[in-house]
Amino acid sequence: QRAGLPVLATIHHPITVDRRLEMEHAENAWKRLSKGRWYGFTRMQSRVANALPRVLTVSQNSLADIHADHGVPLDRLHVVPVGVDQDLFRPLPEVGRIKGRLITTASADVTMKGLRYLLEALAKLRTECHVELVVIGRLKEGGPSARIIDELGLRDAVTFVTGVSDQRIIELYSEAEVAVVPSLYEGFSLPAIEAMSCGVPLVATTGGALPEVVGADNETALVVPPADVEALAAKIALALDDAELRARIGAAGRQRVIERWTWRHTAVGTVEHYRALLAETAHVQARRPGGAGQAPRYRRARPGITSATEA
């Protein structure tokens, strides 16, 4: 903006949500104080967000939270969801399902991802049937998840996978009978639509934007409240026990992704907002003294090219 160029930014979700959840679930007063100090930069996010003429976010839920937590006016907020490559993340009929196999993604060992509730549900399910969990992510030894795994005696039932190719991740989805997103909050959830795009039946919580992403319960996903171990275990058990249900939910979930959540949808929506911001800026430029008829500096790019750097 200081260079006279229009700026279009994306805020996935307000980091204030992360701070709130981390502080609510802190184990003691010292950790609560430490988390509060670490998340002090949230004030900066609010200042920057309010200085921007147009802000994109990935869901209606995030839009409402950004407005509430950062005070960004609603007329400056716009939703462009993220997407998935539906041709890459696809069902692999030649890969056999492994009985009792669950899969989830934990990009970080943080409260918001809700992994502890899935681990507790896994421990409950193991008393009734064979079940195992693959976690796409890295286990932090000594971290919260490692401690819970040891407390529940789950070392032989949980495998963490990291540093593998996209193709191997797609194979892991195809090997699983059920995918799970146990998050307390999501601004969108790429793991949810990746699993759905692979035709894997999904069990997800209603945390944050997940309901608008995964769709209605028992139609395109199986849905439970966040942090409810009993409900989570029950829905997973329901899916594991019913092959027809898994097939129906998996197929419907993939269709939802194709209709709504592909990268093409994301690209088209983003370009629309680049053009809208450029038009708004050109209009303002034209109204300034001596501005009419002058080409704004950001229009010196090659004709027909629209990119993040130009906008």
PDB file of C-alpha atoms in Angstrom:
ATOM      1  CA  GLN A   1       0.000   0.000   0.000  1.00  0.00           C
ATOM      2  CA  ARG A   2       2.852   2.420   0.750  1.00  0.00           C
ATOM      3  CA  ALA A   3       4.076   1.922  -2.820  1.00  0.00           C
ATOM      4  CA  GLY A   4       0.691   3.021  -4.135  1.00  0.00           C
ATOM      5  CA  LEU A   5      -0.358  -0.494  -5.126  1.00  0.00           C
ATOM      6  CA  PRO A   6      -3.714  -2.023  -4.174  1.00  0.00           C
ATOM      7  CA  VAL A   7      -3.421  -4.946  -1.751  1.00  0.00           C
ATOM      8  CA  LEU A   8      -5.691  -7.978  -1.649  1.00  0.00           C
ATOM      9  CA  ALA A   9      -5.075 -10.247   1.350  1.00  0.00           C
ATOM     10  CA  THR A  10      -6.476 -13.549   2.577  1.00  0.00           C
ATOM     11  CA  ILE A  11      -7.085 -14.274   6.245  1.00  0.00           C
ATOM     12  CA  HIS A  12      -7.842 -17.960   6.690  1.00  0.00           C
ATOM     13  CA  HIS A  13      -9.363 -17.364  10.137  1.00  0.00           C
ATOM     14  CA  PRO A  14      -8.639 -14.992  13.008  1.00  0.00           C
ATOM     15  CA  ILE A  15      -5.715 -16.217  15.122  1.00  0.00           C
ATOM     16  CA  THR A  16      -7.681 -14.997  18.126  1.00  0.00           C
ATOM     17  CA  VAL A  17      -9.585 -18.292  17.930  1.00  0.00           C
ATOM     18  CA  ASP A  18      -6.359 -20.270  18.352  1.00  0.00           C
ATOM     19  CA  ARG A  19      -5.410 -18.098  21.331  1.00  0.00           C
ATOM     20  CA  ARG A  20      -8.805 -18.562  22.968  1.00  0.00           C
ATOM     21  CA  LEU A  21      -8.744 -22.346  22.615  1.00  0.00           C
ATOM     22  CA  GLU A  22      -5.136 -22.671  23.779  1.00  0.00           C
ATOM     23  CA  MET A  23      -5.810 -20.588  26.879  1.00  0.00           C
ATOM     24  CA  GLU A  24      -9.069 -22.389  27.694  1.00  0.00           C
ATOM     25  CA  HIS A  25      -7.302 -25.765  27.568  1.00  0.00           C
ATOM     26  CA  ALA A  26      -4.030 -24.718  29.223  1.00  0.00           C
ATOM     27  CA  GLU A  27      -2.995 -27.188  31.916  1.00  0.00           C
ATOM     28  CA  ASN A  28      -2.103 -24.560  34.516  1.00  0.00           C
ATOM     29  CA  ALA A  29      -1.898 -20.814  35.177  1.00  0.00           C
ATOM     30  CA  TRP A  30       1.736 -20.571  34.067  1.00  0.00           C
ATOM     31  CA  LYS A  31       0.992 -22.129  30.667  1.00  0.00           C
ATOM     32  CA  ARG A  32      -2.070 -19.909  30.331  1.00  0.00           C
ATOM     33  CA  LEU A  33       0.100 -16.835  30.952  1.00  0.00           C
ATOM     34  CA  SER A  34       2.741 -18.104  28.539  1.00  0.00           C
ATOM     35  CA  LYS A  35       0.168 -18.693  25.793  1.00  0.00           C
ATOM     36  CA  GLY A  36      -1.324 -15.254  26.344  1.00  0.00           C
ATOM     37  CA  ARG A  37       2.081 -13.590  25.941  1.00  0.00           C
ATOM     38  CA  TRP A  38       2.958 -15.637  22.845  1.00  0.00           C
ATOM     39  CA  TYR A  39      -0.315 -14.714  21.140  1.00  0.00           C
ATOM     40  CA  GLY A  40       0.245 -11.014  21.793  1.00  0.00           C
ATOM     41  CA  PHE A  41       0.703 -10.473  18.038  1.00  0.00           C
ATOM     42  CA  THR A  42      -3.059 -10.881  17.506  1.00  0.00           C
ATOM     43  CA  ARG A  43      -3.427  -7.125  18.039  1.00  0.00           C
ATOM     44  CA  MET A  44      -1.152  -6.607  15.053  1.00  0.00           C
ATOM     45  CA  GLN A  45      -3.348  -8.876  12.936  1.00  0.00           C
ATOM     46  CA  SER A  46      -6.365  -6.729  13.802  1.00  0.00           C
ATOM     47  CA  ARG A  47      -4.572  -3.504  12.846  1.00  0.00           C
ATOM     48  CA  VAL A  48      -3.368  -4.890   9.521  1.00  0.00           C
ATOM     49  CA  ALA A  49      -6.750  -6.416   8.658  1.00  0.00           C
ATOM     50  CA  ASN A  50      -8.525  -3.120   9.246  1.00  0.00           C
ATOM     51  CA  ALA A  51      -6.051  -1.252   7.037  1.00  0.00           C
ATOM     52  CA  LEU A  52      -6.836  -3.402   3.976  1.00  0.00           C
ATOM     53  CA  PRO A  53      -9.429  -2.275   1.408  1.00  0.00           C
ATOM     54  CA  ARG A  54     -10.547  -5.832   0.565  1.00  0.00           C
ATOM     55  CA  VAL A  55     -10.025  -9.056   2.527  1.00  0.00           C
ATOM     56  CA  LEU A  56     -10.692 -12.587   1.351  1.00  0.00           C
ATOM     57  CA  THR A  57     -11.424 -15.481   3.666  1.00  0.00           C
ATOM     58  CA  VAL A  58     -12.290 -19.118   3.113  1.00  0.00           C
ATOM     59  CA  SER A  59     -15.734 -19.593   4.689  1.00  0.00           C
ATOM     60  CA  GLN A  60     -18.790 -17.761   5.957  1.00  0.00           C
ATOM     61  CA  ASN A  61     -17.846 -18.885   9.455  1.00  0.00           C
ATOM     62  CA  SER A  62     -14.402 -17.279   9.174  1.00  0.00           C
ATOM     63  CA  LEU A  63     -15.974 -14.129   7.742  1.00  0.00           C
ATOM     64  CA  ALA A  64     -18.219 -13.809  10.797  1.00  0.00           C
ATOM     65  CA  ASP A  65     -15.316 -14.489  13.174  1.00  0.00           C
ATOM     66  CA  ILE A  66     -13.001 -11.967  11.467  1.00  0.00           C
ATOM     67  CA  HIS A  67     -15.732  -9.342  11.686  1.00  0.00           C
ATOM     68  CA  ALA A  68     -16.390 -10.141  15.354  1.00  0.00           C
ATOM     69  CA  ASP A  69     -12.784 -10.507  16.542  1.00  0.00           C
ATOM     70  CA  HIS A  70     -10.940  -7.998  14.342  1.00  0.00           C
ATOM     71  CA  GLY A  71     -13.731  -5.530  13.645  1.00  0.00           C
ATOM     72  CA  VAL A  72     -13.246  -5.572   9.870  1.00  0.00           C
ATOM     73  CA  PRO A  73     -16.367  -4.080   8.226  1.00  0.00           C
ATOM     74  CA  LEU A  74     -18.534  -6.656   6.489  1.00  0.00           C
ATOM     75  CA  ASP A  75     -18.471  -4.768   3.196  1.00  0.00           C
ATOM     76  CA  ARG A  76     -14.712  -5.355   2.990  1.00  0.00           C
ATOM     77  CA  LEU A  77     -14.903  -9.097   3.669  1.00  0.00           C
ATOM     78  CA  HIS A  78     -15.480 -11.667   0.906  1.00  0.00           C
ATOM     79  CA  VAL A  79     -15.502 -15.467   0.809  1.00  0.00           C
ATOM     80  CA  VAL A  80     -13.412 -17.480  -1.658  1.00  0.00           C
ATOM     81  CA  PRO A  81     -13.071 -21.076  -0.406  1.00  0.00           C
ATOM     82  CA  VAL A  82      -9.894 -23.057  -0.886  1.00  0.00           C
ATOM     83  CA  GLY A  83     -10.021 -26.202  -2.990  1.00  0.00           C
ATOM     84  CA  VAL A  84      -8.572 -29.564  -3.873  1.00  0.00           C
ATOM     85  CA  ASP A  85      -7.332 -31.172  -7.096  1.00  0.00           C
ATOM     86  CA  GLN A  86     -10.153 -33.656  -7.621  1.00  0.00           C
ATOM     87  CA  ASP A  87      -8.198 -35.465 -10.335  1.00  0.00           C
ATOM     88  CA  LEU A  88      -5.248 -36.050  -8.013  1.00  0.00           C
ATOM     89  CA  PHE A  89      -7.220 -36.790  -4.850  1.00  0.00           C
ATOM     90  CA  ARG A  90      -9.472 -39.487  -6.236  1.00  0.00           C
ATOM     91  CA  PRO A  91     -10.718 -42.953  -5.308  1.00  0.00           C
ATOM     92  CA  LEU A  92      -8.289 -45.795  -6.064  1.00  0.00           C
ATOM     93  CA  PRO A  93     -10.471 -48.888  -6.547  1.00  0.00           C
ATOM     94  CA  GLU A  94      -7.401 -51.078  -6.990  1.00  0.00           C
ATOM     95  CA  VAL A  95      -6.265 -50.318  -3.413  1.00  0.00           C
ATOM     96  CA  GLY A  96      -7.973 -52.511  -0.842  1.00  0.00           C
ATOM     97  CA  ARG A  97      -9.483 -51.129   2.342  1.00  0.00           C
ATOM     98  CA  ILE A  98      -7.892 -52.291   5.598  1.00  0.00           C
ATOM     99  CA  LYS A  99     -10.496 -53.416   8.097  1.00  0.00           C
ATOM    100  CA  GLY A 100     -10.759 -51.086  11.071  1.00  0.00           C
ATOM    101  CA  ARG A 101      -8.360 -48.514   9.601  1.00  0.00           C
ATOM    102  CA  LEU A 102      -9.037 -44.844  10.412  1.00  0.00           C
ATOM    103  CA  ILE A 103      -7.125 -41.878   9.027  1.00  0.00           C
ATOM    104  CA  THR A 104      -6.749 -38.277  10.178  1.00  0.00           C
ATOM    105  CA  THR A 105      -4.428 -35.328   9.621  1.00  0.00           C
ATOM    106  CA  ALA A 106      -2.700 -33.443  12.433  1.00  0.00           C
ATOM    107  CA  SER A 107      -0.619 -30.655  10.924  1.00  0.00           C
ATOM    108  CA  ALA A 108       0.369 -29.490  14.414  1.00  0.00           C
ATOM    109  CA  ASP A 109       0.058 -30.856  17.952  1.00  0.00           C
ATOM    110  CA  VAL A 110      -2.286 -28.099  19.088  1.00  0.00           C
ATOM    111  CA  THR A 111      -5.578 -27.993  20.959  1.00  0.00           C
ATOM    112  CA  MET A 112      -7.582 -26.757  17.983  1.00  0.00           C
ATOM    113  CA  LYS A 113      -7.049 -29.956  15.969  1.00  0.00           C
ATOM    114  CA  GLY A 114      -8.821 -32.076  18.612  1.00  0.00           C
ATOM    115  CA  LEU A 115      -6.549 -35.101  18.197  1.00  0.00           C
ATOM    116  CA  ARG A 116      -6.787 -35.973  21.888  1.00  0.00           C
ATOM    117  CA  TYR A 117     -10.548 -36.574  21.528  1.00  0.00           C
ATOM    118  CA  LEU A 118      -9.996 -38.928  18.610  1.00  0.00           C
ATOM    119  CA  LEU A 119      -7.347 -40.800  20.602  1.00  0.00           C
ATOM    120  CA  GLU A 120      -9.763 -41.167  23.526  1.00  0.00           C
ATOM    121  CA  ALA A 121     -12.463 -42.391  21.125  1.00  0.00           C
ATOM    122  CA  LEU A 122      -9.961 -44.853  19.651  1.00  0.00           C
ATOM    123  CA  ALA A 123      -9.196 -46.246  23.108  1.00  0.00           C
ATOM    124  CA  LYS A 124     -12.917 -46.718  23.735  1.00  0.00           C
ATOM    125  CA  LEU A 125     -13.484 -48.424  20.375  1.00  0.00           C
ATOM    126  CA  ARG A 126     -10.573 -50.831  20.947  1.00  0.00           C
ATOM    127  CA  THR A 127     -12.478 -52.401  23.837  1.00  0.00           C
ATOM    128  CA  GLU A 128     -15.204 -53.424  21.375  1.00  0.00           C
ATOM    129  CA  CYS A 129     -13.517 -54.149  18.033  1.00  0.00           C
ATOM    130  CA  HIS A 130     -10.279 -54.039  16.078  1.00  0.00           C
ATOM    131  CA  VAL A 131      -9.443 -50.464  15.113  1.00  0.00           C
ATOM    132  CA  GLU A 132      -6.240 -48.639  14.221  1.00  0.00           C
ATOM    133  CA  LEU A 133      -5.368 -45.054  13.332  1.00  0.00           C
ATOM    134  CA  VAL A 134      -3.016 -43.523  10.784  1.00  0.00           C
ATOM    135  CA  VAL A 135      -2.141 -39.882  11.470  1.00  0.00           C
ATOM    136  CA  ILE A 136      -0.740 -37.824   8.611  1.00  0.00           C
ATOM    137  CA  GLY A 137       1.658 -35.689  10.617  1.00  0.00           C
ATOM    138  CA  ARG A 138       4.665 -35.876  12.898  1.00  0.00           C
ATOM    139  CA  LEU A 139       4.505 -37.096  16.493  1.00  0.00           C
ATOM    140  CA  LYS A 140       6.236 -34.705  18.866  1.00  0.00           C
ATOM    141  CA  GLU A 141       7.750 -36.879  21.563  1.00  0.00           C
ATOM    142  CA  GLY A 142       6.904 -35.418  24.954  1.00  0.00           C
ATOM    143  CA  GLY A 143       4.081 -33.368  23.433  1.00  0.00           C
ATOM    144  CA  PRO A 144       0.384 -33.551  24.376  1.00  0.00           C
ATOM    145  CA  SER A 145      -0.520 -36.279  21.874  1.00  0.00           C
ATOM    146  CA  ALA A 146       2.453 -38.483  22.788  1.00  0.00           C
ATOM    147  CA  ARG A 147       1.521 -38.257  26.469  1.00  0.00           C
ATOM    148  CA  ILE A 148      -2.096 -39.221  25.787  1.00  0.00           C
ATOM    149  CA  ILE A 149      -1.042 -42.119  23.548  1.00  0.00           C
ATOM    150  CA  ASP A 150       1.130 -43.471  26.348  1.00  0.00           C
ATOM    151  CA  GLU A 151      -1.519 -42.897  29.012  1.00  0.00           C
ATOM    152  CA  LEU A 152      -4.098 -44.800  26.946  1.00  0.00           C
ATOM    153  CA  GLY A 153      -1.722 -47.546  25.844  1.00  0.00           C
ATOM    154  CA  LEU A 154      -2.152 -46.795  22.141  1.00  0.00           C
ATOM    155  CA  ARG A 155       1.417 -47.088  20.857  1.00  0.00           C
ATOM    156  CA  ASP A 156       0.547 -50.275  18.946  1.00  0.00           C
ATOM    157  CA  ALA A 157      -2.629 -48.764  17.459  1.00  0.00           C
ATOM    158  CA  VAL A 158      -1.453 -45.369  16.160  1.00  0.00           C
ATOM    159  CA  THR A 159       0.975 -44.752  13.288  1.00  0.00           C
ATOM    160  CA  PHE A 160       2.272 -41.318  12.319  1.00  0.00           C
ATOM    161  CA  VAL A 161       3.237 -40.782   8.675  1.00  0.00           C
ATOM    162  CA  THR A 162       5.208 -37.790   7.428  1.00  0.00           C
ATOM    163  CA  GLY A 163       7.434 -36.827   4.517  1.00  0.00           C
ATOM    164  CA  VAL A 164       5.634 -38.959   1.933  1.00  0.00           C
ATOM    165  CA  SER A 165       4.441 -38.085  -1.565  1.00  0.00           C
ATOM    166  CA  ASP A 166       0.934 -36.973  -2.490  1.00  0.00           C
ATOM    167  CA  GLN A 167       0.465 -40.320  -4.204  1.00  0.00           C
ATOM    168  CA  ARG A 168       1.229 -42.179  -0.986  1.00  0.00           C
ATOM    169  CA  ILE A 169      -1.207 -39.948   0.934  1.00  0.00           C
ATOM    170  CA  ILE A 170      -3.912 -40.787  -1.603  1.00  0.00           C
ATOM    171  CA  GLU A 171      -3.115 -44.485  -1.186  1.00  0.00           C
ATOM    172  CA  LEU A 172      -3.392 -44.093   2.603  1.00  0.00           C
ATOM    173  CA  TYR A 173      -6.837 -42.572   2.154  1.00  0.00           C
ATOM    174  CA  SER A 174      -7.824 -45.465  -0.078  1.00  0.00           C
ATOM    175  CA  GLU A 175      -6.623 -47.979   2.521  1.00  0.00           C
ATOM    176  CA  ALA A 176      -8.762 -46.401   5.254  1.00  0.00           C
ATOM    177  CA  GLU A 177     -12.358 -47.342   5.937  1.00  0.00           C
ATOM    178  CA  VAL A 178     -13.133 -44.011   7.628  1.00  0.00           C
ATOM    179  CA  ALA A 179     -11.503 -40.569   7.714  1.00  0.00           C
ATOM    180  CA  VAL A 180     -11.914 -38.371  10.775  1.00  0.00           C
ATOM    181  CA  VAL A 181     -11.612 -34.620  11.361  1.00  0.00           C
ATOM    182  CA  PRO A 182     -11.980 -34.196  15.157  1.00  0.00           C
ATOM    183  CA  SER A 183     -11.159 -30.466  15.272  1.00  0.00           C
ATOM    184  CA  LEU A 184     -12.550 -28.067  17.839  1.00  0.00           C
ATOM    185  CA  TYR A 185     -12.421 -25.371  15.166  1.00  0.00           C
ATOM    186  CA  GLU A 186     -11.572 -25.098  11.487  1.00  0.00           C
ATOM    187  CA  GLY A 187     -11.567 -22.047   9.254  1.00  0.00           C
ATOM    188  CA  PHE A 188     -12.181 -24.452   6.360  1.00  0.00           C
ATOM    189  CA  SER A 189     -10.314 -27.826   6.489  1.00  0.00           C
ATOM    190  CA  LEU A 190      -8.312 -29.079   3.541  1.00  0.00           C
ATOM    191  CA  PRO A 191      -7.970 -32.554   5.121  1.00  0.00           C
ATOM    192  CA  ALA A 192     -11.755 -32.857   5.099  1.00  0.00           C
ATOM    193  CA  ILE A 193     -12.137 -32.171   1.389  1.00  0.00           C
ATOM    194  CA  GLU A 194      -9.063 -34.242   0.503  1.00  0.00           C
ATOM    195  CA  ALA A 195     -10.616 -37.260   2.216  1.00  0.00           C
ATOM    196  CA  MET A 196     -14.005 -36.590   0.645  1.00  0.00           C
ATOM    197  CA  SER A 197     -12.429 -36.165  -2.792  1.00  0.00           C
ATOM    198  CA  CYS A 198     -10.835 -39.607  -2.349  1.00  0.00           C
ATOM    199  CA  GLY A 199     -14.279 -41.095  -1.715  1.00  0.00           C
ATOM    200  CA  VAL A 200     -13.517 -41.934   1.928  1.00  0.00           C
ATOM    201  CA  PRO A 201     -16.516 -41.600   4.253  1.00  0.00           C
ATOM    202  CA  LEU A 202     -15.848 -38.749   6.661  1.00  0.00           C
ATOM    203  CA  VAL A 203     -16.682 -38.326  10.333  1.00  0.00           C
ATOM    204  CA  ALA A 204     -16.252 -34.662  11.292  1.00  0.00           C
ATOM    205  CA  THR A 205     -17.174 -32.304  14.087  1.00  0.00           C
ATOM    206  CA  THR A 206     -19.268 -29.155  13.847  1.00  0.00           C
ATOM    207  CA  GLY A 207     -16.285 -27.023  14.907  1.00  0.00           C
ATOM    208  CA  GLY A 208     -16.028 -23.694  13.099  1.00  0.00           C
ATOM    209  CA  ALA A 209     -16.632 -23.915   9.345  1.00  0.00           C
ATOM    210  CA  LEU A 210     -16.793 -27.716   9.148  1.00  0.00           C
ATOM    211  CA  PRO A 211     -20.610 -27.928   8.755  1.00  0.00           C
ATOM    212  CA  GLU A 212     -20.587 -25.638   5.698  1.00  0.00           C
ATOM    213  CA  VAL A 213     -17.648 -27.571   4.245  1.00  0.00           C
ATOM    214  CA  VAL A 214     -18.663 -31.207   4.793  1.00  0.00           C
ATOM    215  CA  GLY A 215     -22.439 -30.814   4.454  1.00  0.00           C
ATOM    216  CA  ALA A 216     -25.375 -32.388   6.248  1.00  0.00           C
ATOM    217  CA  ASP A 217     -25.113 -35.273   8.691  1.00  0.00           C
ATOM    218  CA  ASN A 218     -25.808 -38.679   7.150  1.00  0.00           C
ATOM    219  CA  GLU A 219     -25.778 -37.196   3.644  1.00  0.00           C
ATOM    220  CA  THR A 220     -22.250 -36.183   2.673  1.00  0.00           C
ATOM    221  CA  ALA A 221     -20.561 -36.839   6.054  1.00  0.00           C
ATOM    222  CA  LEU A 222     -21.259 -38.092   9.556  1.00  0.00           C
ATOM    223  CA  VAL A 223     -21.237 -35.169  11.965  1.00  0.00           C
ATOM    224  CA  VAL A 224     -20.735 -34.880  15.741  1.00  0.00           C
ATOM    225  CA  PRO A 225     -20.253 -32.034  18.248  1.00  0.00           C
ATOM    226  CA  PRO A 226     -16.622 -31.069  18.958  1.00  0.00           C
ATOM    227  CA  ALA A 227     -14.898 -32.468  22.089  1.00  0.00           C
ATOM    228  CA  ASP A 228     -17.578 -35.177  22.498  1.00  0.00           C
ATOM    229  CA  VAL A 229     -15.683 -38.468  22.796  1.00  0.00           C
ATOM    230  CA  GLU A 230     -18.798 -40.605  23.182  1.00  0.00           C
ATOM    231  CA  ALA A 231     -20.478 -39.176  20.086  1.00  0.00           C
ATOM    232  CA  LEU A 232     -17.278 -39.438  18.067  1.00  0.00           C
ATOM    233  CA  ALA A 233     -16.751 -43.081  19.019  1.00  0.00           C
ATOM    234  CA  ALA A 234     -20.396 -43.887  18.250  1.00  0.00           C
ATOM    235  CA  LYS A 235     -20.293 -42.345  14.757  1.00  0.00           C
ATOM    236  CA  ILE A 236     -17.030 -44.070  13.902  1.00  0.00           C
ATOM    237  CA  ALA A 237     -18.441 -47.398  15.098  1.00  0.00           C
ATOM    238  CA  LEU A 238     -21.575 -46.820  13.025  1.00  0.00           C
ATOM    239  CA  ALA A 239     -19.490 -46.246   9.905  1.00  0.00           C
ATOM    240  CA  LEU A 240     -17.185 -49.218  10.524  1.00  0.00           C
ATOM    241  CA  ASP A 241     -20.180 -51.524  10.971  1.00  0.00           C
ATOM    242  CA  ASP A 242     -22.055 -50.501   7.804  1.00  0.00           C
ATOM    243  CA  ALA A 243     -20.366 -50.948   4.417  1.00  0.00           C
ATOM    244  CA  GLU A 244     -23.365 -49.589   2.505  1.00  0.00           C
ATOM    245  CA  LEU A 245     -23.351 -46.428   4.632  1.00  0.00           C
ATOM    246  CA  ARG A 246     -19.639 -45.959   3.993  1.00  0.00           C
ATOM    247  CA  ALA A 247     -20.098 -46.340   0.240  1.00  0.00           C
ATOM    248  CA  ARG A 248     -23.031 -43.903   0.136  1.00  0.00           C
ATOM    249  CA  ILE A 249     -21.381 -41.227   2.267  1.00  0.00           C
ATOM    250  CA  GLY A 250     -18.072 -41.591   0.424  1.00  0.00           C
ATOM    251  CA  ALA A 251     -19.641 -41.152  -3.017  1.00  0.00           C
ATOM    252  CA  ALA A 252     -21.803 -38.222  -1.915  1.00  0.00           C
ATOM    253  CA  GLY A 253     -18.846 -36.536  -0.269  1.00  0.00           C
ATOM    254  CA  ARG A 254     -16.762 -36.700  -3.444  1.00  0.00           C
ATOM    255  CA  GLN A 255     -19.644 -35.282  -5.479  1.00  0.00           C
ATOM    256  CA  ARG A 256     -19.915 -32.359  -3.046  1.00  0.00           C
ATOM    257  CA  VAL A 257     -16.225 -31.593  -3.539  1.00  0.00           C
ATOM    258  CA  ILE A 258     -16.506 -31.686  -7.335  1.00  0.00           C
ATOM    259  CA  GLU A 259     -19.478 -29.316  -7.242  1.00  0.00           C
ATOM    260  CA  ARG A 260     -18.062 -26.822  -4.722  1.00  0.00           C
ATOM    261  CA  TRP A 261     -14.480 -27.201  -3.571  1.00  0.00           C
ATOM    262  CA  THR A 262     -12.101 -27.566  -6.544  1.00  0.00           C
ATOM    263  CA  TRP A 263      -9.124 -25.308  -7.244  1.00  0.00           C
ATOM    264  CA  ARG A 264     -10.959 -24.032 -10.318  1.00  0.00           C
ATOM    265  CA  HIS A 265     -13.670 -22.618  -8.054  1.00  0.00           C
ATOM    266  CA  THR A 266     -10.940 -20.977  -5.971  1.00  0.00           C
ATOM    267  CA  ALA A 267      -9.125 -19.522  -8.985  1.00  0.00           C
ATOM    268  CA  VAL A 268     -12.269 -18.068 -10.580  1.00  0.00           C
ATOM    269  CA  GLY A 269     -13.394 -16.479  -7.312  1.00  0.00           C
ATOM    270  CA  THR A 270      -9.962 -15.008  -6.589  1.00  0.00           C
ATOM    271  CA  VAL A 271      -9.612 -13.471 -10.057  1.00  0.00           C
ATOM    272  CA  GLU A 272     -13.030 -11.825  -9.663  1.00  0.00           C
ATOM    273  CA  HIS A 273     -11.779 -10.042  -6.550  1.00  0.00           C
ATOM    274  CA  TYR A 274      -8.478  -9.026  -8.181  1.00  0.00           C
ATOM    275  CA  ARG A 275     -10.499  -7.357 -10.929  1.00  0.00           C
ATOM    276  CA  ALA A 276     -12.929  -5.754  -8.488  1.00  0.00           C
ATOM    277  CA  LEU A 277     -10.088  -4.268  -6.423  1.00  0.00           C
ATOM    278  CA  LEU A 278      -8.298  -2.986  -9.534  1.00  0.00           C
ATOM    279  CA  ALA A 279     -11.524  -1.374 -10.744  1.00  0.00           C
ATOM    280  CA  GLU A 280     -12.154   0.243  -7.351  1.00  0.00           C
ATOM    281  CA  THR A 281      -8.598   1.586  -7.219  1.00  0.00           C
ATOM    282  CA  ALA A 282      -8.771   2.925 -10.770  1.00  0.00           C
ATOM    283  CA  HIS A 283     -12.028   4.699  -9.882  1.00  0.00           C
ATOM    284  CA  VAL A 284     -10.442   6.357  -6.856  1.00  0.00           C
ATOM    285  CA  GLN A 285      -7.390   7.330  -8.949  1.00  0.00           C
ATOM    286  CA  ALA A 286      -9.601   8.923 -11.581  1.00  0.00           C
ATOM    287  CA  ARG A 287     -11.367  11.075  -8.964  1.00  0.00           C
ATOM    288  CA  ARG A 288      -8.098  12.561  -7.684  1.00  0.00           C
ATOM    289  CA  PRO A 289      -6.966  15.939  -9.121  1.00  0.00           C
ATOM    290  CA  GLY A 290      -5.022  15.267 -12.287  1.00  0.00           C
ATOM    291  CA  GLY A 291      -5.790  11.583 -12.038  1.00  0.00           C
ATOM    292  CA  ALA A 292      -8.203  11.245 -14.931  1.00  0.00           C
ATOM    293  CA  GLY A 293      -6.711   9.609 -17.951  1.00  0.00           C
ATOM    294  CA  GLN A 294      -3.559   8.527 -16.143  1.00  0.00           C
ATOM    295  CA  ALA A 295      -2.726   4.829 -16.043  1.00  0.00           C
ATOM    296  CA  PRO A 296      -2.190   3.598 -12.464  1.00  0.00           C
ATOM    297  CA  ARG A 297       1.286   2.207 -11.769  1.00  0.00           C
ATOM    298  CA  TYR A 298      -0.025  -1.321 -11.209  1.00  0.00           C
ATOM    299  CA  ARG A 299      -1.327  -1.484 -14.784  1.00  0.00           C
ATOM    300  CA  ARG A 300       2.149  -1.669 -16.297  1.00  0.00           C
ATOM    301  CA  ALA A 301       2.026  -5.470 -16.324  1.00  0.00           C
ATOM    302  CA  ARG A 302       1.588  -7.362 -19.578  1.00  0.00           C
ATOM    303  CA  PRO A 303      -1.969  -7.270 -20.987  1.00  0.00           C
ATOM    304  CA  GLY A 304      -4.143 -10.200 -20.066  1.00  0.00           C
ATOM    305  CA  ILE A 305      -2.095 -11.188 -17.003  1.00  0.00           C
ATOM    306  CA  THR A 306      -3.664 -11.040 -13.564  1.00  0.00           C
ATOM    307  CA  SER A 307      -1.650 -12.264 -10.599  1.00  0.00           C
ATOM    308  CA  ALA A 308      -1.317 -11.839  -6.853  1.00  0.00           C
ATOM    309  CA  THR A 309       1.694  -9.562  -7.337  1.00  0.00           C
ATOM    310  CA  GLU A 310      -0.204  -7.274  -9.681  1.00  0.00           C
ATOM    311  CA  ALA A 311      -3.088  -6.895  -7.266  1.00  0.00           C
TER     312      ALA A 311
END
